[in-house]
Coordinates of C-alpha atoms and ligand atoms in Angstrom, one line a residue:
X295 CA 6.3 2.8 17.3
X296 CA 7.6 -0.6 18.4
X297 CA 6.0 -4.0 18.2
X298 CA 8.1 -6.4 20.5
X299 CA 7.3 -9.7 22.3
X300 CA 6.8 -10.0 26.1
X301 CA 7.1 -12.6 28.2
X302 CA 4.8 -11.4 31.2
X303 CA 2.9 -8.3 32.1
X304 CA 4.5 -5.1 32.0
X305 CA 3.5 -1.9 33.8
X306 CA 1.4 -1.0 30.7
X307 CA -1.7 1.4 31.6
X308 CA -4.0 -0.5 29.0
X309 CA -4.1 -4.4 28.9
X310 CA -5.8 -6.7 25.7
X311 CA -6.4 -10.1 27.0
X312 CA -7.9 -11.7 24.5
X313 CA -9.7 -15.4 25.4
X314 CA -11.6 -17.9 24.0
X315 CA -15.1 -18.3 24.3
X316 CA -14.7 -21.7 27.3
X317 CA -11.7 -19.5 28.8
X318 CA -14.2 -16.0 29.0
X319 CA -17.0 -18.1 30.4
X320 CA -14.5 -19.6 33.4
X321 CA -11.9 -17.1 33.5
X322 CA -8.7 -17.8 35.5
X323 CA -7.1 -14.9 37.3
X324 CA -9.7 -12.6 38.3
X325 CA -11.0 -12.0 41.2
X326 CA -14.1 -14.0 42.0
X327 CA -16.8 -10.7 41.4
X328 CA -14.3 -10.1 38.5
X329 CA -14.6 -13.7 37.0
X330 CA -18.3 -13.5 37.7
X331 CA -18.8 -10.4 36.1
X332 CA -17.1 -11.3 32.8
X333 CA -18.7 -14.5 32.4
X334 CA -22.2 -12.8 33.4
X335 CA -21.3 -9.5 30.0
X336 CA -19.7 -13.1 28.0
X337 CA -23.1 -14.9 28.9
X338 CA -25.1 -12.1 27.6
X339 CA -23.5 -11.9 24.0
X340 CA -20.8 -9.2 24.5
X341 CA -17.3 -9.6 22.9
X342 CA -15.6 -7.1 24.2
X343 CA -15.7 -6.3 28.0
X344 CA -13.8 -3.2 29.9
X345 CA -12.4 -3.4 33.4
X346 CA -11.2 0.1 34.2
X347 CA -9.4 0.6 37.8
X348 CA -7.6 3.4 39.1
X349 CA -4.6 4.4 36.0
X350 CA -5.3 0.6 34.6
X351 CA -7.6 -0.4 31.7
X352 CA -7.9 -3.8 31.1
X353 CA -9.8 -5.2 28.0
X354 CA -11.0 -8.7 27.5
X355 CA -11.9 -9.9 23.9
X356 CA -13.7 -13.2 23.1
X357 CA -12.8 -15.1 20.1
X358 CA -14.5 -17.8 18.3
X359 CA -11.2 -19.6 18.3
X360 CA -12.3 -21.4 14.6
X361 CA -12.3 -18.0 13.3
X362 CA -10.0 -17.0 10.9
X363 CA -12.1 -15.5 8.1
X364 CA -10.5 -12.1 5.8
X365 CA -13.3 -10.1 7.5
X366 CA -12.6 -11.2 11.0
X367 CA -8.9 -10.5 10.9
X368 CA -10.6 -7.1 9.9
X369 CA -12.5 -6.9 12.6
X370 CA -9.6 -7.1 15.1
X371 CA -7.9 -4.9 13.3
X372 CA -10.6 -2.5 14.5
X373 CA -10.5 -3.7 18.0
X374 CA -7.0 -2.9 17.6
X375 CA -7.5 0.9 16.6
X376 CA -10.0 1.2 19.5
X377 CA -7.3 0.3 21.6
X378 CA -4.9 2.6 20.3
X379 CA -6.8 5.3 20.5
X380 CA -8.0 4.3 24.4
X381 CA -4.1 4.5 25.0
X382 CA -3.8 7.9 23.1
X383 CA -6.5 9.1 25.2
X384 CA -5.2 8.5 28.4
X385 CA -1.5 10.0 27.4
X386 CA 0.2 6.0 27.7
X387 CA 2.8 5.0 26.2
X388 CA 2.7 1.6 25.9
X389 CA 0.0 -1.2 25.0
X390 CA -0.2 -5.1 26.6
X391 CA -1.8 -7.0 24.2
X392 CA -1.8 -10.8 25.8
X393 CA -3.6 -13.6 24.1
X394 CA -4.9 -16.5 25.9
X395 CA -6.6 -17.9 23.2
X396 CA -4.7 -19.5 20.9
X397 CA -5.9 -17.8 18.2
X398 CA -2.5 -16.4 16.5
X399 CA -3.6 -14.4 13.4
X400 CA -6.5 -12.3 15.3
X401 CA -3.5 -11.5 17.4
X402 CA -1.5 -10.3 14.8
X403 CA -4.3 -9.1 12.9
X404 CA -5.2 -7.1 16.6
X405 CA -1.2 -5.4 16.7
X406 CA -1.4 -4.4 13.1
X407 CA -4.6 -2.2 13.6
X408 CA -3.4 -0.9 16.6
X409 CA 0.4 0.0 14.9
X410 CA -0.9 1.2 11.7
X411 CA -3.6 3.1 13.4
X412 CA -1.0 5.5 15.4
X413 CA 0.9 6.6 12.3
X414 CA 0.9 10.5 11.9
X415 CA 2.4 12.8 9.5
X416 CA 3.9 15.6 12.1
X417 CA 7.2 16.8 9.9
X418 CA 5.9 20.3 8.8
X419 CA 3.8 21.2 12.5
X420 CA 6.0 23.4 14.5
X421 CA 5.1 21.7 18.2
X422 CA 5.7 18.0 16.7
X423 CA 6.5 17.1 20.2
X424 CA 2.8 18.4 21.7
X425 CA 1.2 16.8 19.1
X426 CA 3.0 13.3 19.0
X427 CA 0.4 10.6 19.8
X428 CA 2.2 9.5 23.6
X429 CA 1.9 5.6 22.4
X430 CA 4.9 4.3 21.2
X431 CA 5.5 0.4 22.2
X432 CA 3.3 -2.5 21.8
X433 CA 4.0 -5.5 24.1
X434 CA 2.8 -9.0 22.7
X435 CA 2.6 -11.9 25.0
X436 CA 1.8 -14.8 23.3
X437 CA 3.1 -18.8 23.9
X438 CA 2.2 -19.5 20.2
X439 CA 3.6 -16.1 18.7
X440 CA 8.1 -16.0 18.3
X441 CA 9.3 -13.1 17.9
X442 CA 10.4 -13.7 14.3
X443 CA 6.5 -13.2 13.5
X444 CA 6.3 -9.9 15.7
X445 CA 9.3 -8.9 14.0
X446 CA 7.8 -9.6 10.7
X447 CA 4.9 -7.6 11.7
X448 CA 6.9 -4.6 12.5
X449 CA 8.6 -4.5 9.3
X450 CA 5.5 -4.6 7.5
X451 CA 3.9 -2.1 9.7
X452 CA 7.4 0.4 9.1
X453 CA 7.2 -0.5 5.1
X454 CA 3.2 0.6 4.8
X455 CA 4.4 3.6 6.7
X456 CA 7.2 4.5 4.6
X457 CA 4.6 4.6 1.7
X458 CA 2.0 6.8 3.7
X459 CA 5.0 9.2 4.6
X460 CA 5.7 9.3 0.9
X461 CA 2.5 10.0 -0.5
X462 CA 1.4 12.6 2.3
X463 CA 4.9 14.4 1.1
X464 CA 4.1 17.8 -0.8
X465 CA 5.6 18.5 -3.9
X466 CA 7.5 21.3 -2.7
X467 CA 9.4 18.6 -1.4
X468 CA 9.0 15.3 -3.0
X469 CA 10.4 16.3 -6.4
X470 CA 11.4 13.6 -9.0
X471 CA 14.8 13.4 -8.0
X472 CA 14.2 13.9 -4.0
X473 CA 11.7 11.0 -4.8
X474 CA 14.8 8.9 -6.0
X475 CA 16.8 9.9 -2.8
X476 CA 14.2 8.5 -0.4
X477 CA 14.4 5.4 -2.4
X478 CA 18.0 5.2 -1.9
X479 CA 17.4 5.7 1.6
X480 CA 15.2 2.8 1.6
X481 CA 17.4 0.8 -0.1
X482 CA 20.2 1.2 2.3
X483 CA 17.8 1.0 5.4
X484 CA 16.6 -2.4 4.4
X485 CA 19.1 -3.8 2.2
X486 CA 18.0 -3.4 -1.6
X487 CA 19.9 -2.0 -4.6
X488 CA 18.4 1.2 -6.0
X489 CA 19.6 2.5 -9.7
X490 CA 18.4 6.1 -10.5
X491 CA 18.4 7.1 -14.0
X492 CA 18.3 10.8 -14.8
X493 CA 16.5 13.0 -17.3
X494 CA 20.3 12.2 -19.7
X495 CA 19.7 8.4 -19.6
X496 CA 16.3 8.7 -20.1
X497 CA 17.4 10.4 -22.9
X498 CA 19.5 7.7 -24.4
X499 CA 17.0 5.2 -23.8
X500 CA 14.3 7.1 -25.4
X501 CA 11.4 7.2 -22.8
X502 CA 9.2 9.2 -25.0
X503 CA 6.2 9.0 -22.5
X504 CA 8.3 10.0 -19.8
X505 CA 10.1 12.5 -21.1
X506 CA 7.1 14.0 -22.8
X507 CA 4.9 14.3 -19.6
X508 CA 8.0 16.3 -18.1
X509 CA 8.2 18.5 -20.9
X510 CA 5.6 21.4 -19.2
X511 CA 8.4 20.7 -15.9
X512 CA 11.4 22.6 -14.3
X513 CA 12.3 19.6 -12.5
X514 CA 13.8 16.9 -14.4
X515 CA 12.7 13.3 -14.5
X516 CA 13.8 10.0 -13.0
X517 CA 13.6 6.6 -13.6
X518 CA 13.9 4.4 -10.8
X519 CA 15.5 0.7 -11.1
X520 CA 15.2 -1.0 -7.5
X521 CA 16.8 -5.1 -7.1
X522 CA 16.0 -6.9 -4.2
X523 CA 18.0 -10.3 -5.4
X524 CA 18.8 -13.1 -2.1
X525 CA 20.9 -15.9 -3.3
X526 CA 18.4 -18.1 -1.7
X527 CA 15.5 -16.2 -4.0
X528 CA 13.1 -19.5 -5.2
X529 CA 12.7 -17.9 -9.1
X530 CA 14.6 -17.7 -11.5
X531 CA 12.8 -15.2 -13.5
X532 CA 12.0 -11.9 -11.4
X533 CA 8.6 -10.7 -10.6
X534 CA 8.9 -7.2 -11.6
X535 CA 6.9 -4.2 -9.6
X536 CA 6.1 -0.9 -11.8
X537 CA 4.7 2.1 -9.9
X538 CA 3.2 5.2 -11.2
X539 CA 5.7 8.1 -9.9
X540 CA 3.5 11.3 -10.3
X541 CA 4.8 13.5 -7.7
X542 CA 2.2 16.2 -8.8
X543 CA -0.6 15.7 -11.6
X544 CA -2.0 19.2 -12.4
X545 CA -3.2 17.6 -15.8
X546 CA -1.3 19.6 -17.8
X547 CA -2.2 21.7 -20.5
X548 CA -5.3 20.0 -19.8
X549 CA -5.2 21.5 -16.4
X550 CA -7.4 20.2 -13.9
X551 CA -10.5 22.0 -13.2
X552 CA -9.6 22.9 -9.4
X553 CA -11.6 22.8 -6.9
X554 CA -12.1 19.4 -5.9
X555 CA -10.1 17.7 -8.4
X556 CA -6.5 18.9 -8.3
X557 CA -6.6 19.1 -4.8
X558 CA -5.4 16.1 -3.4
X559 CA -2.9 15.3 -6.9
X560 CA 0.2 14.9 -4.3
X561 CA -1.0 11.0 -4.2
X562 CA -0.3 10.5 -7.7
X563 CA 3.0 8.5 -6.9
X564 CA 1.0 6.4 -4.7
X565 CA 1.7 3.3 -7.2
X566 CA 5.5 4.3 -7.0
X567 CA 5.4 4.3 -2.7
X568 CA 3.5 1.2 -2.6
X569 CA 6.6 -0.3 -4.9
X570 CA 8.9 1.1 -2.7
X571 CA 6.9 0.3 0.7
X572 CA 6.6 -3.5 -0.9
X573 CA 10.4 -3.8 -1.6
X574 CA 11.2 -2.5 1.7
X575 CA 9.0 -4.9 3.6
X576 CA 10.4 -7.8 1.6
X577 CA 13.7 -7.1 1.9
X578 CA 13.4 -6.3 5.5
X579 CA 12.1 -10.0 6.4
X580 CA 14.3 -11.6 4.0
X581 CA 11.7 -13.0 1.8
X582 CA 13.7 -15.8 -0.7
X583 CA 12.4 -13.9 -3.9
X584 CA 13.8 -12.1 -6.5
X585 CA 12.0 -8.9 -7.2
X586 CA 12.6 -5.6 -9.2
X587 CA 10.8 -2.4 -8.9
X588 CA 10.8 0.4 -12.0
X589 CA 9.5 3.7 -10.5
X590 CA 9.4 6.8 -13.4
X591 CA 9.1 9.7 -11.9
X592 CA 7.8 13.4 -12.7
X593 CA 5.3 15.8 -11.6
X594 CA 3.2 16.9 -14.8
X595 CA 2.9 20.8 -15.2
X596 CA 1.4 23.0 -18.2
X597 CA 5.0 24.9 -18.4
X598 CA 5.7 27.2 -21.6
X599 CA 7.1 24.0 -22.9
X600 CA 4.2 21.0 -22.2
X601 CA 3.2 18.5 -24.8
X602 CA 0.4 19.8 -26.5
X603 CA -3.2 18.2 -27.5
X604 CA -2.3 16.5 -30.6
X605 CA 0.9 16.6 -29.7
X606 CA 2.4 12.9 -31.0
X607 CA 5.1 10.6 -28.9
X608 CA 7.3 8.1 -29.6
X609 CA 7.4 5.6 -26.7
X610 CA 10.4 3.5 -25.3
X611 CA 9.4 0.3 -27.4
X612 CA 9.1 2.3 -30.1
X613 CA 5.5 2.8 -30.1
X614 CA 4.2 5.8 -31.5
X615 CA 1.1 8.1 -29.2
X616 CA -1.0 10.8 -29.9
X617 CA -1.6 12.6 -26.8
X618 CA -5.3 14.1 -27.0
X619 CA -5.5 14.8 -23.3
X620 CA -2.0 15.6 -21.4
X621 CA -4.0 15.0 -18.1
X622 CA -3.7 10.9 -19.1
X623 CA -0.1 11.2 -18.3
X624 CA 0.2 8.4 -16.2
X625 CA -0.4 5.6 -18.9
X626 CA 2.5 7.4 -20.9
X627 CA 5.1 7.1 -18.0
X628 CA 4.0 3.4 -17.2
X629 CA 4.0 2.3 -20.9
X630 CA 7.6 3.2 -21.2
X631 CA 7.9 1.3 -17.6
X632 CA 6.5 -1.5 -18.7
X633 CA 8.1 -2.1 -22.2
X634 CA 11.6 -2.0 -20.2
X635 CA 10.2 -4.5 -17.5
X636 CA 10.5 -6.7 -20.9
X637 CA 14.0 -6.7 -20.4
X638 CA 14.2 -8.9 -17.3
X639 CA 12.0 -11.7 -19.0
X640 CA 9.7 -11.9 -15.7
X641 CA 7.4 -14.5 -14.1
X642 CA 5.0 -11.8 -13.8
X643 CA 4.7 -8.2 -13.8
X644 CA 2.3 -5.9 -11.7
X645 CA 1.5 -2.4 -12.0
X646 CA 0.2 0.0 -9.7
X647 CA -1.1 3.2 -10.4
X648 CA -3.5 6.1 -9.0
X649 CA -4.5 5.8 -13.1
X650 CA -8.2 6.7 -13.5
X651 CA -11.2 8.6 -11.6
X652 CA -12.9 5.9 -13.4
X653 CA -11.5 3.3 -11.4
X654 CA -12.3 5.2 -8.5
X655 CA -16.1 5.8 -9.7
X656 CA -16.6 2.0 -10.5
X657 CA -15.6 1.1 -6.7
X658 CA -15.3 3.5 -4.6
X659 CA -12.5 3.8 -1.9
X660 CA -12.9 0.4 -0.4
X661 CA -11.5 -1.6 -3.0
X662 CA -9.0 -1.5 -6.1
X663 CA -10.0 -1.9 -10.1
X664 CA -7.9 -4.8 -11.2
X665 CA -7.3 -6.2 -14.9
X666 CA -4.7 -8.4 -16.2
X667 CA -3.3 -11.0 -18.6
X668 CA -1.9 -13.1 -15.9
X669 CA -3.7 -16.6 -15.7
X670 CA -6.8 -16.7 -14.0
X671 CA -5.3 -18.1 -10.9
X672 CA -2.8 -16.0 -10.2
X673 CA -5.3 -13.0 -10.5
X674 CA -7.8 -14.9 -8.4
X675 CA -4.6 -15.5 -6.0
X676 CA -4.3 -11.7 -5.5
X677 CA -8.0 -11.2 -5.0
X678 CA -7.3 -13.8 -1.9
X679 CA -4.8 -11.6 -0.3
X680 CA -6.6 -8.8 -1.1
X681 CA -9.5 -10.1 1.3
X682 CA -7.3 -11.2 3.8
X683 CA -4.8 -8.0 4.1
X684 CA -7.9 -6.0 3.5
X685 CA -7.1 -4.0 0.4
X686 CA -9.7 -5.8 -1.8
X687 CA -9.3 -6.0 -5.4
X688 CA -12.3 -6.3 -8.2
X689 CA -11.6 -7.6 -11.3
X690 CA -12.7 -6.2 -14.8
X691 CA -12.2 -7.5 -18.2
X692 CA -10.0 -6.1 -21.1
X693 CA -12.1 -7.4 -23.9
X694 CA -10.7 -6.3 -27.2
X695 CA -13.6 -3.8 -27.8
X696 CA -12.6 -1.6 -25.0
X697 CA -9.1 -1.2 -27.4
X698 CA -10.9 -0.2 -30.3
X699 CA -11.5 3.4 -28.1
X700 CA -7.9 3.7 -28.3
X701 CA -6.8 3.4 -31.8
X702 CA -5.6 6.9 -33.2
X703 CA -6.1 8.1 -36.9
X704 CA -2.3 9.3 -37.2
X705 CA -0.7 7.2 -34.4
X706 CA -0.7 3.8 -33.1
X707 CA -2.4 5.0 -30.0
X708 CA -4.3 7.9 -28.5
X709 CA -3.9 8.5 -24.6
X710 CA -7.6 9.0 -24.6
X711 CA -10.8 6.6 -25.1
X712 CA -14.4 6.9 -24.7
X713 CA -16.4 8.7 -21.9
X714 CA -17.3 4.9 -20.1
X715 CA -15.0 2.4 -18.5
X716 CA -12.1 4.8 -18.5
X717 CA -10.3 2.3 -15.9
X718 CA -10.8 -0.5 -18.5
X719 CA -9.7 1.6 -22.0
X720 CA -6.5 2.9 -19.5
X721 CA -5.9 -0.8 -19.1
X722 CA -6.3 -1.6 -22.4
X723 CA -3.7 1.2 -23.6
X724 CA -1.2 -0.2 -21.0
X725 CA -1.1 -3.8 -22.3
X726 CA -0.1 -2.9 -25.4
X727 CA 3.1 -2.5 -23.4
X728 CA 2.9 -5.8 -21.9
X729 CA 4.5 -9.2 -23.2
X730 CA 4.5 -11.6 -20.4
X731 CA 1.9 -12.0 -17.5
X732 CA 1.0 -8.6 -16.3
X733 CA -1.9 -7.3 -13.5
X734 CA -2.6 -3.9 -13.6
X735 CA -3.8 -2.1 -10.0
X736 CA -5.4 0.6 -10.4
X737 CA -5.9 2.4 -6.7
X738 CA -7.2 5.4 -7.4
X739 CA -10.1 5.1 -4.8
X740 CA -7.9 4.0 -1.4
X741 CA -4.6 5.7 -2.2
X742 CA -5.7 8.9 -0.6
X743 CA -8.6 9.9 1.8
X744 CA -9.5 13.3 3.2
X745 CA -11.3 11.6 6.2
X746 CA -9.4 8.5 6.9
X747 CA -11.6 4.9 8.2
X748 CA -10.7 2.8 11.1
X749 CA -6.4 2.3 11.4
X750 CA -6.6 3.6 8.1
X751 CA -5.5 7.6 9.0
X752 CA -6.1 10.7 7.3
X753 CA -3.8 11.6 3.7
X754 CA -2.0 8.6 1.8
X755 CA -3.0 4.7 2.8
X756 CA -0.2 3.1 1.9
X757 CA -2.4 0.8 -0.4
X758 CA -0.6 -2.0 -2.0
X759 CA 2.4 -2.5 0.3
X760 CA 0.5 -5.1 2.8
X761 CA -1.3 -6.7 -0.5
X762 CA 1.6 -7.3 -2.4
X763 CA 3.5 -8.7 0.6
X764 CA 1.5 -10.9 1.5
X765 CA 0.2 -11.8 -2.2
X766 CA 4.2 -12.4 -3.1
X767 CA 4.8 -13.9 0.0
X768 CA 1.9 -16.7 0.0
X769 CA 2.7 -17.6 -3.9
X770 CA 6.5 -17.1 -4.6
X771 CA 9.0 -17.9 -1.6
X772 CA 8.4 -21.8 -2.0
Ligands
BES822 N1 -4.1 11.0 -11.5 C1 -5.3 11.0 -12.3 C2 -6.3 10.0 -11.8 C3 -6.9 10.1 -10.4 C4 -8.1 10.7 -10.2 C5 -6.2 9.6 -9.3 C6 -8.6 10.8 -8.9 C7 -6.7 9.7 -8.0 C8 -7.9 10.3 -7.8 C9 -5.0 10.7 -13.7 O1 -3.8 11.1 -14.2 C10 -6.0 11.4 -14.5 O2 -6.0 12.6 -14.5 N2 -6.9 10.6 -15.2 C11 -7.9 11.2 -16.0 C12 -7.8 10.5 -17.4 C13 -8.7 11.0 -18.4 C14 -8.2 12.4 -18.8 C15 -8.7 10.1 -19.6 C16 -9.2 10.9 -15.3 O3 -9.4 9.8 -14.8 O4 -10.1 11.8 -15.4
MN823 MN1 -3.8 13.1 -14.9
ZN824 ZN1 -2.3 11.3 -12.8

């Protein structure tokens, strides 16, 4: 799938014009019974009106050209996906989207919906080719729009992608290591260093949580150092991404009672695809920010070998954990992530990580659990982008008495708190990890959906990629 600029119509099957509200009510252009009906539908309240001729489908949308609210960029979005799936439908292969109205971010918002919605995860069908959706170009024709903003588009489109292909990526082949290998694709295809430490260095550097929740594994470890450093970058201290690289959670020894809760545990690395998908897309549009991404990577097994109930680690700062439930693996791999992240001295660390079904209980699939130590503003800053980007954010507190939960009797930690606010007592653990600003994510709810909503398709989301883009992009390139 393409997004490119036009410059007038093409021979496209299915047309967008989008208009303003004066321009709908007196179109110019149409026949007089066409201008006469569209003003008549306009008149009488509709927004969307569909002129379908012999092989041509043309769509006018009206805007409110003052506008601009998170929930309608959402809504085009949607008008975006109807779209797409109008073209699907008819076996076209492009789209015309031309707006008349000035508006440029319903545009935008319009192409993004109608990209993101068109994504499919074909690789393991045998007839890939019958099942290909047949769109694959979107034409934007807009005075107001260059093509460094279409551009721009596309690469954030292609990043939230890569993350989607990631997650929907089975085990049997997304290992740690091949994990690591699709990073350094990334890295080449968009221009970021990648460092891959394996299960040896982790050794040396004593990743005790990491190491630990691989211990029940055949299939060694990584940890995953990606750079994306322009001369031009506008910090001096990075922000630092850390993602949560589960390739498989079966829980462990504390094995997952399947059905319905193991099932779906491929996400798990979500938080390490939406590092990945975020570095990509920032490094693809040149953003002038410095920003690292630490990824540890593992699938967590009950092998003859697995950490044990009671079993006690000691953690890359030196921390010391008694592990009372080895299916709360993913705190032990970040806190070792986030006590290295200390080494860079950063702005500002965020995590992301398919952590807790509490987090998912709290709120659902439609938004994230979010907790942090940042300053007020730069968490409320996040919340912004999280309206606008759609991938909304709720914040909860990490008042010291959610800690207490976490205090062990032989250890300075237990992986396991109370039965309540598990998405707040998982925070808690991880900021013991934490010295410097630091939001935790946890997407446990939108990472992964068995149904899919809207442009948002069946399997992995690609949560986080769009919100940390633009959330990076609005507060740290000037
Ligand atoms: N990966 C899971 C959390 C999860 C649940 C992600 C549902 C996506 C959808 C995590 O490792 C886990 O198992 N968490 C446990 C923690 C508990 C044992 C303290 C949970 O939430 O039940
Ligand atoms: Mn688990
Ligand atoms: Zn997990």
């Amino acid at each position: 799938m393409k997004i490119q600029s036009a410059k007038s119509n093409s021979t496209a099957a299915v047309t967008a014009i989008i208009l303003n509200k004066e321009q709908a009510s007196d179109p110019k252009g149409l026949s007089k019974e066409e201008a006469k009906y569209l003003s008549a539908q306009v008149g009488a309240g509709k927004d969307v009106v569909s002129f379908q001729e012999l092989g041509h489908h043309r769509k006018f949308y009206v805007i409110d050209s003052r506008e601009q609210e998170a929930d309608i960029l959402e809504l085009w979005r949607g008008h975006g996906k109807d779209l797409q799936s109008l073209a699907v439908s008819i076996g076209s292969d492009k789209l015309h989207i031309i707006n008349e109205s000035g508006n440029t971010a319903a545009t935008l918002a319009f192409t993004e919906g109608a990209a993101l919605a068109n994504y499919q995860f074909l690789k393991y069908f045998k007839d890939k080719k019958e099942k290909k959706n047949s769109l694959d170009k979107i034409f934007v024709q807009d005075a107001k729009l260059d093509d460094s903003a279409l551009l721009e588009l596309n690469n954030l489109v292609q990043a939230t992608l890569l993350a989607r292909d990631l997650v929907n990526e089975p085990v049997s082949y997304l290992t740690a290591e091949q994990f690591s290998k699709e990073m350094q694709k990334a890295g080449k295809q968009y221009g970021f260093s990648v460092k891959v430490l394996h299960k040896k260095e982790i050794e040396t550097l004593g990743m005790g949580g990491l190491l630990g929740v691989n211990k029940g594994s055949i299939d060694p470890p990584t940890f995953n150092i990606m750079e994306y450093k322009p001369k031009n970058a506008k910090n001096k201290r990075p922000i630092v991404l850390v993602g949560k690289g589960v390739v498989f959670d079966t829980g462990g020894l504390s094995l997952k009672p399947t059905p319905g809760s193991m099932d779906e545990m491929k996400c798990d690395m979500a938080g390490g695809a939406a590092v990945v998908g975020a570095i990509s897309a920032i490094a693809a549009n040149k953003l002038p920010v410095h920003v690292v991404g630490l990824v540890p990577a593992t699938d967590n097994r009950p092998g003859m070998n697995a950490i044990c109930p009671q079993d006690i680690l000691t953690m890359f700062d030196g921390t010391t954990v008694e592990v009372l439930n080895t299916d709360a693996e993913g705190r032990l791999i970040l806190a070792d992530a986030l006590g290295y992240a200390k080494k860079y001295d950063p702005l500002l660390v965020v995590d992301l990580a398919t952590l807790t079904g509490a987090a998912m209980r709290a709120v659902g699939s439609y938004a994230s659990a979010i907790m942090g130590t940042a300053d007020q503003e730069v968490m409320n800053k996040l919340a912004q982008s999280g309206f606008k980007m759609w991938e909304r954010t709720v914040q909860f507190p990490l008042w010291k008495e959610y800690g207490n939960e976490m205090k062990s009797d032989i250890a300075d930690l237990k992986n396991l708190g109370g039965a309540n606010a598990g998405h707040i007592s998982a925070g808690k653990f991880l900021e013991h990890f934490t010295a410097y600003p630091w939001i935790h994510i946890d997407i446990a709810g939108p990472a992964y959906s068995n149904a899919g909503q809207s442009y948002r398709t069946k399997g992995g989301s690609g949560v986080g990629v769009r919100l940390l883009y633009d959330f990076i992009k609005e507060n740290y390139t000037r």
